[in-house]
Short mmCIF file of C-alpha atoms in Angstrom, two decimals:
data_model
loop_
_atom_site.label_atom_id
_atom_site.label_comp_id
_atom_site.label_asym_id
_atom_site.label_seq_id
_atom_site.Cartn_x
_atom_site.Cartn_y
_atom_site.Cartn_z
CA GLU Y 269 31.97 -92.51 -32.77
CA ASN Y 270 34.59 -90.59 -34.65
CA GLN Y 271 34.91 -87.88 -31.91
CA LYS Y 272 38.38 -87.70 -30.42
CA VAL Y 273 38.60 -87.94 -26.65
CA GLU Y 274 41.48 -86.24 -24.83
CA TYR Y 275 42.59 -87.43 -21.40
CA LEU Y 276 44.47 -85.37 -18.81
CA ASN Y 277 47.60 -86.97 -17.43
CA GLU Y 278 49.39 -86.14 -14.20
CA SER Y 279 51.69 -83.61 -15.85
CA ASP Y 280 48.69 -81.61 -17.12
CA LEU Y 281 47.13 -81.43 -13.64
CA ALA Y 282 50.39 -80.29 -12.11
CA GLN Y 283 50.70 -77.47 -14.71
CA GLU Y 284 47.12 -76.20 -13.99
CA THR Y 285 47.72 -76.15 -10.23
CA GLU Y 286 50.93 -74.16 -10.76
CA ASN Y 287 49.06 -71.51 -12.86
CA LYS Y 288 46.39 -71.04 -10.20
CA SER Y 289 48.99 -70.45 -7.51
CA GLU Y 290 50.27 -67.44 -9.48
CA ILE Y 291 46.92 -65.48 -9.06
CA LYS Y 292 47.35 -63.00 -6.16
CA PRO Y 293 44.44 -62.14 -3.80
CA ILE Y 294 42.83 -58.63 -4.16
CA ASP Y 295 43.85 -56.06 -1.54
CA PRO Y 296 40.68 -53.98 -0.59
CA SER Y 297 42.76 -50.94 0.40
CA ALA Y 298 44.13 -50.71 -3.12
CA LEU Y 299 40.65 -50.27 -4.66
CA PRO Y 300 39.43 -46.70 -5.58
CA PRO Y 301 36.85 -45.17 -3.23
CA PRO Y 302 33.22 -45.68 -4.23
CA ALA Y 303 31.41 -42.79 -6.00
CA LEU Y 304 29.57 -40.47 -3.64
CA ALA Y 305 25.84 -40.25 -4.14
CA ALA Y 306 24.48 -36.78 -4.97
CA PRO Y 307 22.68 -35.22 -2.00
CA MET Y 308 18.92 -35.31 -2.24
CA LYS Y 309 17.28 -31.92 -2.67
CA ALA Y 310 14.69 -31.26 -0.01
CA PRO Y 311 11.21 -30.61 -1.46
CA ASP Y 312 9.65 -27.20 -0.98
CA ARG Y 313 7.51 -28.07 2.03
CA PRO Y 314 6.48 -25.63 4.74
CA ASP Y 315 7.03 -28.23 7.47
CA LEU Y 316 10.77 -28.51 6.76
CA PRO Y 317 13.33 -26.66 8.92
CA GLY Y 318 14.34 -23.32 7.53
CA PHE Y 319 11.12 -22.72 5.56
CA ALA Y 320 9.06 -19.77 6.80
CA PRO Y 321 5.41 -20.06 5.64
CA SER Y 322 3.47 -16.91 4.79
CA ASP Y 323 1.11 -17.34 7.74
CA PHE Y 324 3.94 -17.75 10.24
CA ASP Y 325 3.01 -16.45 13.66
CA ALA Y 326 5.78 -15.46 16.04
CA ASN Y 327 3.58 -16.36 19.00
CA GLU Y 328 3.49 -19.97 17.87
CA MET Y 329 7.29 -20.04 18.07
CA ALA Y 330 7.47 -18.76 21.63
CA ASP Y 331 8.43 -22.20 22.96
CA VAL Y 332 11.33 -22.79 20.55
CA PRO Y 333 14.46 -23.24 22.68
CA ALA Y 334 17.25 -20.75 22.30
CA LYS Y 335 19.73 -23.66 22.29
CA SER Y 336 19.35 -27.17 20.96
CA GLU Y 337 21.42 -30.31 21.14
CA ASN Y 338 20.92 -30.65 17.40
CA GLN Y 339 22.64 -27.53 16.09
CA SER Y 340 21.29 -28.14 12.57
CA GLN Y 341 17.71 -27.78 13.84
CA TYR Y 342 15.97 -24.54 12.84
CA GLN Y 343 15.70 -22.29 15.87
CA LEU Y 344 14.84 -18.67 16.66
CA SER Y 345 16.42 -16.55 19.32
CA GLU Y 346 14.34 -14.23 21.48
CA GLU Y 347 15.72 -11.30 19.50
CA ASP Y 348 14.52 -12.95 16.26
CA LEU Y 349 11.05 -13.42 17.71
CA LYS Y 350 10.96 -9.79 18.80
CA LEU Y 351 11.85 -8.55 15.29
CA ILE Y 352 9.21 -10.82 13.72
CA ARG Y 353 6.51 -9.51 16.06
CA GLU Y 354 7.45 -5.90 15.26
CA ASP Y 355 7.29 -6.61 11.52
CA GLN Y 356 3.88 -8.23 11.90
CA ARG Y 357 2.54 -5.27 13.86
CA LEU Y 358 3.84 -2.91 11.16
CA VAL Y 359 2.16 -4.91 8.36
CA LYS Y 360 -1.14 -5.05 10.25
CA SER Y 361 -1.03 -1.29 10.87
CA ARG Y 362 -0.85 -0.66 7.12
CA LYS Y 363 -3.88 -2.77 6.30
CA PRO Y 364 -7.13 -0.86 5.63
CA VAL Y 365 -9.44 -0.83 8.63
CA GLY Y 366 -13.19 -1.16 8.20
CA ASN Y 367 -15.37 -0.66 5.16
CA PRO Y 368 -14.89 2.43 2.96
CA ALA Y 369 -17.41 5.27 2.97
CA THR Y 370 -19.17 6.79 -0.03
CA LEU Y 371 -19.90 10.52 0.06
CA ASN Y 372 -21.48 13.10 -2.23
CA VAL Y 373 -20.43 16.76 -1.97
CA PHE Y 374 -22.16 19.47 -4.01
CA GLY Y 375 -23.39 16.86 -6.47
CA SER Y 376 -19.90 15.51 -7.05
CA GLY Y 377 -21.09 11.93 -7.42
CA ASN Y 378 -19.88 8.99 -5.38
CA LEU Y 379 -16.58 9.61 -3.59
CA THR Y 380 -15.37 6.35 -2.07
CA GLY Y 381 -12.53 5.88 0.40
CA ARG Y 382 -11.52 5.59 4.03
CA SER Y 383 -9.82 8.98 4.32
CA PHE Y 384 -10.97 12.31 2.87
CA VAL Y 385 -9.42 15.77 2.63
CA PHE Y 386 -11.59 18.72 1.56
CA VAL Y 387 -9.61 21.65 0.14
CA LEU Y 388 -11.69 24.81 0.49
CA ASP Y 389 -10.72 28.05 -1.27
CA ARG Y 390 -11.09 30.91 1.21
CA SER Y 391 -9.94 33.74 -1.05
CA LYS Y 392 -11.96 36.96 -1.24
CA SER Y 393 -14.06 35.86 -4.23
CA MET Y 394 -15.41 32.86 -2.28
CA GLY Y 395 -16.70 34.87 0.70
CA GLY Y 396 -19.85 36.84 1.38
CA GLY Y 397 -18.65 39.70 -0.81
CA GLY Y 398 -18.31 37.30 -3.72
CA LEU Y 399 -20.00 33.97 -4.35
CA GLY Y 400 -20.84 33.27 -0.72
CA VAL Y 401 -19.73 29.65 -1.08
CA ILE Y 402 -17.94 29.27 2.25
CA GLU Y 403 -21.19 29.46 4.18
CA ALA Y 404 -22.74 26.90 1.83
CA ALA Y 405 -19.71 24.64 2.34
CA ARG Y 406 -20.28 24.68 6.09
CA THR Y 407 -23.61 22.95 5.63
CA GLU Y 408 -22.54 20.67 2.78
CA LEU Y 409 -19.26 19.44 4.26
CA GLY Y 410 -20.77 19.11 7.72
CA ALA Y 411 -23.48 16.81 6.36
CA ALA Y 412 -20.99 14.72 4.38
CA ILE Y 413 -18.53 14.28 7.25
CA ASN Y 414 -21.35 13.30 9.60
CA GLN Y 415 -21.87 10.21 7.43
CA LEU Y 416 -18.38 8.91 8.24
CA GLU Y 417 -17.86 6.15 10.80
CA PRO Y 418 -15.29 6.39 13.62
CA HIS Y 419 -12.69 4.31 11.72
CA HIS Y 420 -12.76 6.76 8.80
CA LYS Y 421 -10.53 9.83 8.69
CA PHE Y 422 -10.91 13.37 7.39
CA GLN Y 423 -9.40 16.84 7.31
CA ILE Y 424 -10.27 20.25 5.87
CA VAL Y 425 -7.65 22.54 4.35
CA GLY Y 426 -8.67 26.18 4.03
CA TYR Y 427 -6.38 28.15 1.72
CA HIS Y 428 -5.64 31.47 0.03
CA GLU Y 429 -1.94 32.41 -0.01
CA ARG Y 430 -1.52 30.29 3.12
CA THR Y 431 -3.22 27.18 4.46
CA VAL Y 432 -4.98 26.31 7.71
CA THR Y 433 -6.40 23.00 8.98
CA ILE Y 434 -8.61 21.74 11.78
CA ALA Y 435 -6.60 21.26 14.97
CA LYS Y 436 -3.33 19.45 14.19
CA ARG Y 437 -1.98 19.02 10.69
CA GLN Y 438 -2.95 15.38 10.47
CA LEU Y 439 -5.90 13.24 9.48
CA LEU Y 440 -8.58 13.15 12.17
CA LEU Y 441 -10.62 10.12 13.13
CA ALA Y 442 -14.29 10.71 12.39
CA THR Y 443 -15.34 10.62 16.04
CA GLU Y 444 -18.30 12.65 17.26
CA ASN Y 445 -15.99 15.12 18.97
CA ASN Y 446 -13.98 15.72 15.79
CA LYS Y 447 -17.11 16.01 13.66
CA GLN Y 448 -18.34 18.79 15.93
CA LEU Y 449 -15.23 20.83 15.09
CA VAL Y 450 -16.24 21.17 11.42
CA PRO Y 451 -18.98 23.87 11.56
CA THR Y 452 -16.98 26.17 13.82
CA PHE Y 453 -13.82 25.76 11.76
CA ILE Y 454 -15.54 26.71 8.49
CA ARG Y 455 -17.48 29.56 10.09
CA ASN Y 456 -14.17 31.07 11.24
CA LEU Y 457 -12.61 30.95 7.75
CA ALA Y 458 -12.55 34.63 6.89
CA ALA Y 459 -12.47 35.07 3.12
CA PHE Y 460 -9.73 37.42 1.99
CA GLY Y 461 -6.54 37.58 0.00
CA ALA Y 462 -5.47 36.06 -3.31
CA THR Y 463 -5.55 32.41 -4.37
CA ASN Y 464 -2.76 29.83 -4.37
CA HIS Y 465 -4.27 26.52 -5.52
CA GLU Y 466 -0.90 24.78 -5.44
CA ASN Y 467 -0.40 25.45 -1.73
CA GLY Y 468 -3.83 24.05 -0.88
CA LEU Y 469 -3.35 20.89 -2.95
CA VAL Y 470 0.18 20.21 -1.73
CA SER Y 471 -1.04 20.46 1.87
CA ALA Y 472 -3.86 18.01 1.13
CA ILE Y 473 -1.67 15.49 -0.70
CA ALA Y 474 0.77 15.48 2.22
CA PHE Y 475 -1.90 13.73 4.34
CA LYS Y 476 -1.88 10.81 1.84
CA PRO Y 477 -5.67 10.40 1.80
CA ASP Y 478 -7.74 8.17 -0.46
CA VAL Y 479 -9.85 11.09 -1.71
CA ILE Y 480 -9.20 14.82 -2.16
CA VAL Y 481 -12.02 17.23 -3.03
CA LEU Y 482 -11.01 20.68 -4.30
CA LEU Y 483 -13.72 23.35 -3.79
CA THR Y 484 -12.98 26.63 -5.58
CA ASP Y 485 -14.16 29.10 -8.17
CA GLY Y 486 -10.94 28.33 -10.05
CA GLY Y 487 -9.73 31.89 -9.87
CA TYR Y 488 -6.44 33.17 -11.27
CA PRO Y 489 -3.70 32.01 -11.24
CA GLU Y 490 -4.59 28.59 -12.60
CA LEU Y 491 -2.26 25.60 -12.35
CA ASN Y 492 -0.08 25.23 -15.43
CA GLN Y 493 0.92 21.97 -17.13
CA SER Y 494 4.10 21.66 -15.10
CA GLN Y 495 2.21 22.09 -11.82
CA LEU Y 496 -0.43 19.56 -12.89
CA LYS Y 497 2.29 16.99 -13.56
CA ILE Y 498 3.76 17.63 -10.11
CA MET Y 499 0.34 17.15 -8.49
CA LYS Y 500 -0.15 13.85 -10.30
CA ARG Y 501 3.28 12.57 -9.31
CA MET Y 502 2.81 13.59 -5.68
CA ALA Y 503 -0.69 12.14 -5.37
CA GLY Y 504 0.24 8.78 -6.86
CA PRO Y 505 -2.15 6.13 -8.17
CA LYS Y 506 -3.94 5.48 -4.87
CA CYS Y 507 -5.32 9.00 -4.38
CA SER Y 508 -8.19 10.41 -6.43
CA ILE Y 509 -8.67 14.17 -6.81
CA HIS Y 510 -12.18 15.50 -7.46
CA CYS Y 511 -12.95 19.10 -8.35
CA VAL Y 512 -16.05 21.21 -7.70
CA GLN Y 513 -16.01 24.59 -9.43
CA PHE Y 514 -18.35 27.43 -8.43
CA GLY Y 515 -19.50 30.26 -10.65
CA ILE Y 516 -22.47 32.29 -11.83
CA GLY Y 517 -24.18 31.29 -15.04
CA ALA Y 518 -23.09 28.58 -17.42
CA LEU Y 519 -19.59 27.09 -17.36
CA GLN Y 520 -17.44 29.08 -19.74
CA THR Y 521 -15.06 26.31 -20.79
CA GLN Y 522 -14.41 22.65 -20.08
CA ALA Y 523 -10.71 23.06 -20.83
CA ASN Y 524 -9.66 24.54 -17.50
CA PHE Y 525 -7.10 23.32 -15.01
CA MET Y 526 -9.73 21.72 -12.76
CA THR Y 527 -11.10 19.41 -15.46
CA LYS Y 528 -7.53 18.40 -16.29
CA LEU Y 529 -6.61 17.90 -12.63
CA ALA Y 530 -9.61 15.63 -12.10
CA SER Y 531 -9.13 13.57 -15.27
CA GLN Y 532 -5.43 13.05 -14.57
CA ASN Y 533 -6.07 11.81 -11.01
CA GLN Y 534 -8.96 9.33 -11.32
CA GLY Y 535 -11.38 12.04 -10.23
CA SER Y 536 -14.58 13.77 -11.31
CA PHE Y 537 -15.43 17.36 -12.16
CA ASN Y 538 -18.66 19.16 -11.31
CA TYR Y 539 -19.70 22.74 -11.95
CA ILE Y 540 -22.10 24.56 -9.62
CA ASP Y 541 -24.08 27.59 -10.75
CA VAL Y 542 -24.29 29.20 -7.33
CA MET Y 543 -27.49 31.14 -8.01
CA LYS Y 544 -29.37 28.08 -9.18
CA TRP Y 545 -27.95 25.92 -6.41
CA LYS Y 546 -29.11 28.39 -3.71
CA GLU Y 547 -32.59 28.54 -5.26
CA ASN Y 548 -32.88 24.77 -4.93
CA GLN Y 549 -31.85 24.63 -1.28
#
C-alpha cells in the first residue's frame, strides 16, 4: 500500500519519442568484412585428385582426356603416360625372375642365387703339370651348371695374368645351348703363366652376380689387406664370394687371403686335398 506509483504525462512521452528519433540506422557497407574460414585440409585418400597410389597402372589412365573443362581436375598428358609406362617397365626388369638355385661345387656347401660366376685359376700350377684341377673342374662345374634353370644366369672366368670368358663378356642365360659351351670352354683353357687373383675377381664382380666361386690353389701373389678391402667394396652386400682352395696334403694355415675373402663377403671356404678327392671319384 505504501508503494509509490509514478505516472507518465504527455511531456514525458514527447521526450522519449525525441530520443528514439536520434538513433541512426546501421549502414551494412560500413561493417567490417566477415572472417574467412580456414580451408579444409583434404584427407590422405588415394581416390582424391593428385594422389598417385603405389599400385597405379598407366594403362588404367589411358582414357584420361588430355584437356578438361575443369582445369583443376587431375589429368595426365600422353607424354606423362609414356614416362610412367617406361618407369614401370624399368622397375619390373629389376625384379628377380624365378626361384633361386642352390648349387654345390667341390663340396663348397649350398650356394644360393639366381646368377653365378665361377672364377677358375688357369695358371701353370693348376694344369696337368701341377695339380691337374682344370680337368676336374670341367666335370664339377659342368654338373653344377646343368642344374640351373633357363631363367638363371652364369659365366666362367678363366684367369692367369689375363682373363677369358665364355662367348661374350656378360652373364649367360642357362639355356641348353649355353650349358653345352661349358665343357669345351674349360677343356680349351691351357694352363700356363703366373697368377693374378685380383684380375680374375674384378672381372667376376663386374658381372654383378649373386654368387662368385673362386677356384684356385691360392698361389703367390696373395691378395693383401688393401686389395681385400677393394674387393669387398666392389662386391657390395648383395654378392657372396665363396672360395675353394686346392692343394696336396693338409691345409697349412687357415689365415690365408681366401679364408679372409670368404668371411668378409658372406661366403664359405673349403679346402680340397686333390689326391684324396681324386681317390674318391
